[in-house]
Every structure is written in structure tokens, then in C-alpha cells.
Amino acid sequence: MRPDINHGKRHSPGETREPSILALMALAWILADDRRADRLLALTGLDADALRAGVGDPAILGEVLGFLADHEPDLVACAESIDSTPEALIAAKGALIA
């Protein structure tokens, strides 16, 4: 079993997690790679301070998931890494920006 951000806890594909939790897990995955983190900041217009201040803001978290939704390879890789699905991440984005 590979180590992951869930600290060994496995979730069934149908299990639902709070949209904000999924977004925060996705953000941690994005920030774990400097090039991906730089791309997030460049494409969203956020800076590090705005990102730090906005971790509790549904709009900012929705932008993080939107960043992933716009690049399918990252969306799929992130979903796999955080033991989720691309569909769950897209649904979380919709819930956060609704």
C-alpha cells in the first residue's frame, strides 16, 4: 500500500467528503510540487498571501479545484493521490462556488 495524504486511511469511491476537505487535500497535493504550485498562482491570479488568507474561503477553494478541472492530467493524478475521483473533485468545485 502506498503512503498517501490520508495517512493510510482508505475511502471507498462512493464515500462523500465535505467539498472544503477535498479542496484542502487537493491544495496540499498541488503545493507539494513547486512547478504545479507556481502554475496555480500564475493561472488563478492568486498570490501566496491571498492563498494563505483564503484557505477557509469557499470561492478560493473553488478556484483551486477549478485549476485542477482545467488540466485533466492533474485532476486525475490528484484524485488518485487523495483517494478520491475526478468526478468528486468536480462536484466539490460546484458545491463551493454555488
PDB file of C-alpha atoms in Angstrom:
ATOM      1  CA  MET A   1       0.000   0.000   0.000  1.00  0.00           C
ATOM      2  CA  ARG A   2       1.394   3.387  -0.953  1.00  0.00           C
ATOM      3  CA  PRO A   3       1.615   6.189   1.587  1.00  0.00           C
ATOM      4  CA  ASP A   4      -0.825   8.974   0.839  1.00  0.00           C
ATOM      5  CA  ILE A   5      -2.200  12.184   2.220  1.00  0.00           C
ATOM      6  CA  ASN A   6      -4.888  10.249   4.115  1.00  0.00           C
ATOM      7  CA  HIS A   7      -2.286   8.680   6.394  1.00  0.00           C
ATOM      8  CA  GLY A   8      -3.220   5.171   5.374  1.00  0.00           C
ATOM      9  CA  LYS A   9      -6.983   5.589   5.719  1.00  0.00           C
ATOM     10  CA  ARG A  10      -8.801   4.296   2.669  1.00  0.00           C
ATOM     11  CA  HIS A  11     -12.103   5.666   1.449  1.00  0.00           C
ATOM     12  CA  SER A  12     -14.498   3.833  -0.789  1.00  0.00           C
ATOM     13  CA  PRO A  13     -15.069   5.549  -4.144  1.00  0.00           C
ATOM     14  CA  GLY A  14     -18.696   6.242  -3.224  1.00  0.00           C
ATOM     15  CA  GLU A  15     -17.853   7.819   0.112  1.00  0.00           C
ATOM     16  CA  THR A  16     -18.598  11.508   0.232  1.00  0.00           C
ATOM     17  CA  ARG A  17     -16.316  14.023   1.844  1.00  0.00           C
ATOM     18  CA  GLU A  18     -17.019  17.654   2.520  1.00  0.00           C
ATOM     19  CA  PRO A  19     -16.186  19.814  -0.512  1.00  0.00           C
ATOM     20  CA  SER A  20     -13.898  22.029   1.568  1.00  0.00           C
ATOM     21  CA  ILE A  21     -11.972  18.982   2.833  1.00  0.00           C
ATOM     22  CA  LEU A  22     -11.484  17.700  -0.721  1.00  0.00           C
ATOM     23  CA  ALA A  23     -10.342  21.161  -1.817  1.00  0.00           C
ATOM     24  CA  LEU A  24      -7.849  21.437   1.031  1.00  0.00           C
ATOM     25  CA  MET A  25      -6.490  17.980   0.256  1.00  0.00           C
ATOM     26  CA  ALA A  26      -6.194  18.988  -3.403  1.00  0.00           C
ATOM     27  CA  LEU A  27      -4.435  22.199  -2.427  1.00  0.00           C
ATOM     28  CA  ALA A  28      -1.914  20.260  -0.351  1.00  0.00           C
ATOM     29  CA  TRP A  29      -1.320  17.981  -3.347  1.00  0.00           C
ATOM     30  CA  ILE A  30      -0.814  20.970  -5.651  1.00  0.00           C
ATOM     31  CA  LEU A  31       1.579  22.714  -3.265  1.00  0.00           C
ATOM     32  CA  ALA A  32       3.700  19.580  -2.861  1.00  0.00           C
ATOM     33  CA  ASP A  33       5.135  20.266  -6.338  1.00  0.00           C
ATOM     34  CA  ASP A  34       6.836  23.649  -6.883  1.00  0.00           C
ATOM     35  CA  ARG A  35       6.119  23.794 -10.616  1.00  0.00           C
ATOM     36  CA  ARG A  36       2.453  22.949 -10.111  1.00  0.00           C
ATOM     37  CA  ALA A  37       2.205  25.467  -7.252  1.00  0.00           C
ATOM     38  CA  ASP A  38       3.751  28.187  -9.425  1.00  0.00           C
ATOM     39  CA  ARG A  39       1.291  27.346 -12.201  1.00  0.00           C
ATOM     40  CA  LEU A  40      -1.622  27.598  -9.737  1.00  0.00           C
ATOM     41  CA  LEU A  41      -0.546  31.071  -8.694  1.00  0.00           C
ATOM     42  CA  ALA A  42       0.103  32.208 -12.265  1.00  0.00           C
ATOM     43  CA  LEU A  43      -3.169  30.919 -13.705  1.00  0.00           C
ATOM     44  CA  THR A  44      -5.505  31.890 -10.868  1.00  0.00           C
ATOM     45  CA  GLY A  45      -4.020  35.317 -10.214  1.00  0.00           C
ATOM     46  CA  LEU A  46      -3.694  34.449  -6.543  1.00  0.00           C
ATOM     47  CA  ASP A  47      -0.532  35.156  -4.635  1.00  0.00           C
ATOM     48  CA  ALA A  48       0.823  33.230  -1.672  1.00  0.00           C
ATOM     49  CA  ASP A  49      -0.676  35.668   0.862  1.00  0.00           C
ATOM     50  CA  ALA A  50      -4.136  35.556  -0.728  1.00  0.00           C
ATOM     51  CA  LEU A  51      -3.977  31.778  -0.838  1.00  0.00           C
ATOM     52  CA  ARG A  52      -2.993  31.550   2.832  1.00  0.00           C
ATOM     53  CA  ALA A  53      -5.709  34.006   3.843  1.00  0.00           C
ATOM     54  CA  GLY A  54      -8.299  32.244   1.699  1.00  0.00           C
ATOM     55  CA  VAL A  55      -7.968  28.643   2.806  1.00  0.00           C
ATOM     56  CA  GLY A  56     -11.315  28.941   4.576  1.00  0.00           C
ATOM     57  CA  ASP A  57     -12.994  30.828   1.730  1.00  0.00           C
ATOM     58  CA  PRO A  58     -15.211  28.643  -0.475  1.00  0.00           C
ATOM     59  CA  ALA A  59     -14.509  30.871  -3.515  1.00  0.00           C
ATOM     60  CA  ILE A  60     -10.734  30.400  -3.165  1.00  0.00           C
ATOM     61  CA  LEU A  61     -11.129  26.664  -2.606  1.00  0.00           C
ATOM     62  CA  GLY A  62     -13.383  26.526  -5.654  1.00  0.00           C
ATOM     63  CA  GLU A  63     -10.662  28.241  -7.685  1.00  0.00           C
ATOM     64  CA  VAL A  64      -8.175  25.607  -6.544  1.00  0.00           C
ATOM     65  CA  LEU A  65     -10.472  22.852  -7.801  1.00  0.00           C
ATOM     66  CA  GLY A  66     -11.146  24.850 -10.962  1.00  0.00           C
ATOM     67  CA  PHE A  67      -7.414  24.931 -11.586  1.00  0.00           C
ATOM     68  CA  LEU A  68      -7.385  21.136 -11.477  1.00  0.00           C
ATOM     69  CA  ALA A  69     -10.532  20.838 -13.581  1.00  0.00           C
ATOM     70  CA  ASP A  70      -8.837  22.849 -16.324  1.00  0.00           C
ATOM     71  CA  HIS A  71      -5.970  20.353 -16.614  1.00  0.00           C
ATOM     72  CA  GLU A  72      -7.281  16.799 -16.732  1.00  0.00           C
ATOM     73  CA  PRO A  73      -3.917  15.043 -16.123  1.00  0.00           C
ATOM     74  CA  ASP A  74      -3.535  16.900 -12.825  1.00  0.00           C
ATOM     75  CA  LEU A  75      -7.193  16.345 -11.942  1.00  0.00           C
ATOM     76  CA  VAL A  76      -6.826  12.589 -12.398  1.00  0.00           C
ATOM     77  CA  ALA A  77      -3.450  12.418 -10.614  1.00  0.00           C
ATOM     78  CA  CYS A  78      -4.715  14.472  -7.680  1.00  0.00           C
ATOM     79  CA  ALA A  79      -7.877  12.388  -7.324  1.00  0.00           C
ATOM     80  CA  GLU A  80      -5.813   9.219  -7.269  1.00  0.00           C
ATOM     81  CA  SER A  81      -3.363  10.652  -4.757  1.00  0.00           C
ATOM     82  CA  ILE A  82      -6.033  11.770  -2.304  1.00  0.00           C
ATOM     83  CA  ASP A  83      -8.081   8.594  -2.789  1.00  0.00           C
ATOM     84  CA  SER A  84     -10.970  10.320  -4.490  1.00  0.00           C
ATOM     85  CA  THR A  85     -12.344  10.563  -8.022  1.00  0.00           C
ATOM     86  CA  PRO A  86     -12.182  13.318 -10.633  1.00  0.00           C
ATOM     87  CA  GLU A  87     -15.985  13.452 -10.521  1.00  0.00           C
ATOM     88  CA  ALA A  88     -15.952  14.054  -6.757  1.00  0.00           C
ATOM     89  CA  LEU A  89     -13.477  16.912  -7.187  1.00  0.00           C
ATOM     90  CA  ILE A  90     -15.621  18.496  -9.905  1.00  0.00           C
ATOM     91  CA  ALA A  91     -18.740  18.104  -7.742  1.00  0.00           C
ATOM     92  CA  ALA A  92     -16.891  19.697  -4.803  1.00  0.00           C
ATOM     93  CA  LYS A  93     -15.930  22.633  -7.033  1.00  0.00           C
ATOM     94  CA  GLY A  94     -19.577  23.103  -7.975  1.00  0.00           C
ATOM     95  CA  ALA A  95     -20.655  22.983  -4.337  1.00  0.00           C
ATOM     96  CA  LEU A  96     -18.040  25.534  -3.290  1.00  0.00           C
ATOM     97  CA  ILE A  97     -18.774  28.112  -5.959  1.00  0.00           C
ATOM     98  CA  ALA A  98     -22.574  27.673  -5.953  1.00  0.00           C
TER      99      ALA A  98
END
